Coordinates of N, CA and C in Angstrom, one line a residue:
M529 N -19.5 -23.9 -6.5 CA -18.7 -22.5 -5.4 C -19.1 -21.3 -5.9
P530 N -19.9 -20.2 -5.0 CA -19.7 -19.3 -5.4 C -18.3 -18.8 -5.5
T531 N -18.1 -17.4 -6.5 CA -16.4 -17.0 -6.7 C -16.6 -15.4 -6.4
T532 N -18.7 -15.1 -6.3 CA -18.2 -13.4 -6.0 C -18.3 -13.2 -4.4
R533 N -18.1 -14.3 -3.6 CA -18.2 -14.5 -2.6 C -16.8 -13.8 -1.9
A534 N -15.7 -14.4 -2.4 CA -14.5 -13.7 -1.9 C -14.3 -12.2 -2.1
T535 N -14.0 -11.9 -1.3 CA -13.7 -9.8 -0.5 C -12.1 -10.2 -0.3
P536 N -11.4 -9.2 -0.7 CA -10.1 -8.6 -0.3 C -9.7 -9.2 1.9
L537 N -10.8 -8.8 2.0 CA -10.5 -9.1 3.5 C -10.0 -10.4 3.8
P538 N -11.0 -11.1 3.6 CA -11.1 -12.6 4.3 C -9.8 -13.3 3.2
R539 N -9.7 -12.5 2.3 CA -8.5 -13.4 1.3 C -7.3 -12.9 1.7
A540 N -7.2 -11.7 2.3 CA -6.2 -11.4 2.9 C -5.6 -12.4 4.5
L541 N -6.5 -12.2 5.1 CA -7.1 -13.0 6.8 C -6.5 -14.2 6.3
A542 N -6.8 -15.1 5.6 CA -6.6 -16.7 5.1 C -5.0 -16.4 4.9
T543 N -4.6 -15.7 3.6 CA -2.9 -16.0 2.9 C -2.1 -15.2 4.0
S544 N -2.8 -14.5 5.3 CA -1.7 -14.1 6.0 C -0.5 -15.5 6.3
A545 N 0.8 -14.5 6.3 CA 1.9 -15.9 6.7 C 2.6 -16.3 8.1
D546 N 2.2 -14.9 9.0 CA 2.5 -14.9 10.1 C 1.6 -14.3 11.2
V547 N 1.9 -14.5 12.0 CA 0.6 -14.3 12.9 C 0.7 -12.3 13.2
P548 N 1.6 -11.9 13.1 CA 1.9 -10.2 13.1 C 0.9 -9.7 11.9
E549 N 0.7 -10.3 11.0 CA 0.1 -10.0 9.1 C -1.0 -10.6 10.0
L550 N -1.5 -11.7 10.6 CA -2.7 -12.1 11.0 C -3.4 -10.8 11.5
A551 N -3.0 -10.5 12.8 CA -3.2 -9.6 13.6 C -3.8 -8.2 12.5
H552 N -2.7 -8.2 12.1 CA -3.5 -6.6 11.5 C -4.3 -7.0 10.2
H553 N -4.5 -7.7 9.8 CA -5.6 -8.0 8.7 C -7.0 -8.5 9.8
L554 N -6.5 -8.9 10.6 CA -7.9 -9.3 11.9 C -8.5 -7.9 12.4
R555 N -7.8 -6.8 12.8 CA -8.3 -5.7 12.8 C -9.8 -5.4 12.0
G556 N -9.2 -5.5 10.8 CA -10.1 -4.8 9.9 C -11.6 -5.7 10.1
L557 N -11.3 -7.0 9.8 CA -12.3 -7.7 9.7 C -13.2 -7.7 11.0
I558 N -12.5 -7.7 12.3 CA -13.5 -7.5 13.6 C -14.7 -6.1 13.5
T559 N -13.7 -5.5 13.3 CA -14.4 -3.9 13.3 C -15.2 -3.8 12.0
Q560 N -15.3 -5.0 10.9 CA -16.5 -4.8 9.9 C -17.8 -5.4 10.7
L561 N -17.1 -6.9 11.1 CA -18.2 -8.0 12.0 C -19.2 -7.0 12.8
R562 N -18.1 -5.9 14.0 CA -19.0 -5.3 14.8 C -20.1 -4.0 14.2
G563 N -19.4 -3.4 13.2 CA -20.5 -2.5 12.6 C -21.9 -3.1 11.8
I564 N -22.0 -4.9 11.9 CA -23.1 -5.1 11.2 C -24.0 -6.2 12.1
G565 N -22.9 -6.3 13.4 CA -23.8 -6.7 14.3 C -23.4 -8.2 14.4
Q566 N -22.5 -8.5 14.0 CA -22.7 -10.0 13.8 C -21.6 -10.5 15.0
P567 N -21.7 -11.4 15.9 CA -21.4 -11.6 16.9 C -20.0 -13.0 16.5
L568 N -19.1 -12.8 17.3 CA -17.8 -13.8 16.7 C -17.3 -14.4 18.4
D569 N -17.0 -15.5 18.3 CA -16.7 -16.3 19.0 C -15.1 -15.9 19.2
Y570 N -14.9 -15.0 20.5 CA -13.2 -14.8 20.7 C -12.3 -16.4 21.4
T571 N -13.1 -16.9 22.3 CA -12.4 -17.8 22.6 C -11.9 -19.0 21.4
S572 N -12.7 -19.0 20.4 CA -12.0 -20.0 19.2 C -10.9 -19.2 18.3
L573 N -11.4 -17.8 18.3 CA -10.4 -16.7 17.1 C -9.2 -16.9 18.2
F574 N -8.7 -16.9 19.2 CA -7.3 -17.0 20.3 C -6.8 -18.6 20.2
Y575 N -7.9 -19.8 19.8 CA -6.8 -21.1 19.6 C -6.5 -20.7 18.4
D576 N -7.5 -20.5 17.5 CA -6.6 -20.2 15.4 C -5.6 -19.0 15.7
V577 N -5.6 -18.1 16.7 CA -4.4 -17.7 16.6 C -3.3 -18.5 17.0
L578 N -3.5 -18.6 18.3 CA -2.2 -19.9 18.8 C -1.8 -20.9 17.4
A579 N -2.8 -21.7 16.5 CA -2.6 -22.9 16.0 C -2.1 -21.4 14.5
W580 N -1.5 -20.5 14.5 CA -1.6 -19.9 13.8 C 0.2 -19.7 13.9
H581 N 0.6 -20.3 14.8 CA 1.9 -20.2 14.6 C 2.8 -20.9 14.2
S582 N 2.3 -22.2 13.7 CA 2.5 -23.5 13.1 C 2.3 -23.9 11.6
P583 N 2.8 -24.0 10.8 CA 2.3 -24.6 9.1 C 1.1 -25.3 9.0
E584 N 1.4 -26.4 9.8 CA 0.3 -27.0 10.1 C -1.0 -26.8 10.9
G585 N -0.6 -25.8 11.5 CA -2.1 -25.0 12.5 C -2.8 -24.4 11.4
Q586 N -1.7 -23.6 10.7 CA -2.0 -22.5 9.8 C -3.5 -23.3 8.9
E587 N -2.9 -24.2 8.0 CA -3.7 -25.2 7.1 C -4.8 -25.7 7.2
K588 N -4.8 -26.3 8.8 CA -6.4 -26.5 9.2 C -7.0 -25.4 9.5
T589 N -6.8 -24.2 10.4 CA -7.4 -23.3 10.2 C -8.2 -22.2 8.8
R590 N -7.3 -22.5 8.3 CA -8.2 -21.7 6.7 C -8.6 -22.9 5.9
R591 N -8.7 -24.3 6.4 CA -9.9 -24.9 5.6 C -11.2 -24.8 6.4
R592 N -11.1 -24.6 7.5 CA -12.0 -24.6 8.4 C -12.7 -23.1 8.6
W593 N -12.4 -21.6 8.4 CA -12.3 -21.2 7.9 C -12.7 -20.5 6.8
G594 N -12.4 -21.4 5.7 CA -13.1 -21.4 4.4 C -14.4 -22.3 4.1
A595 N -14.3 -23.3 5.3 CA -15.6 -24.1 5.2 C -16.7 -23.3 5.9
Q596 N -16.5 -22.5 6.7 CA -17.2 -21.9 7.4 C -17.6 -20.2 6.6
Y597 N -16.9 -19.9 6.1 CA -17.1 -18.5 5.3 C -18.0 -19.0 4.1
Y598 N -18.0 -20.0 3.8 CA -19.0 -20.5 2.1 C -20.3 -21.4 2.9
D599 N -20.4 -21.8 4.5 CA -21.2 -22.2 4.6 C -22.0 -21.3 5.5
W600 N -21.4 -20.0 5.1 CA -22.2 -18.9 5.9 C -24.0 -18.1 5.4
T601 N -25.2 -18.3 6.2 CA -26.2 -17.4 5.1 C -26.5 -16.4 6.3
D602 N -27.2 -15.4 5.8 CA -27.5 -13.9 6.4 C -29.2 -14.6 6.8
S603 N -29.2 -14.9 7.8 CA -30.8 -15.2 8.6 C -31.9 -14.5 8.7
T604 N -31.2 -13.3 7.9 CA -32.3 -12.2 8.3 C -32.9 -12.3 7.1
K605 N -32.4 -12.8 5.1 CA -32.8 -13.1 4.5 C -33.5 -14.5 4.8
T606 N -33.0 -15.2 4.9 CA -33.4 -16.8 5.2 C -34.6 -17.3 5.4
K607 N -35.5 -16.1 6.4 CA -36.5 -16.6 7.4 C -37.3 -17.2 6.1
Q608 N -38.2 -17.8 6.8 CA -39.3 -18.8 6.6 C -40.7 -17.7 6.4
P609 N -41.4 -17.8 5.2 CA -42.7 -16.7 5.2 C -43.4 -17.7 6.0
Q610 N -44.4 -16.3 7.2 CA -45.6 -16.9 7.9 C -46.4 -17.3 6.8
T611 N -46.9 -18.4 7.9 CA -48.7 -19.0 6.8 C -49.6 -18.5 7.8
N612 N -50.5 -17.9 7.4 CA -51.9 -17.8 8.2 C -53.0 -18.5 7.9

């Protein structure tokens, strides 16, 4: 498991104790994602924020976000070379 991937913002997001703290960290992350042109599924995020109101929902969301974070690949760097 790569240890260099973790950056302060995603870590702070995943360890948010309540919805106001989560919203605070989400603002920064959404700004960063827009800056690099990364699309965001706002419907899924809406349901994640709703789930954050309960401890069980927080754990489930943290696990899913963690899996998605470590599974992400930069599609611009993984393009297959063209063969002629």
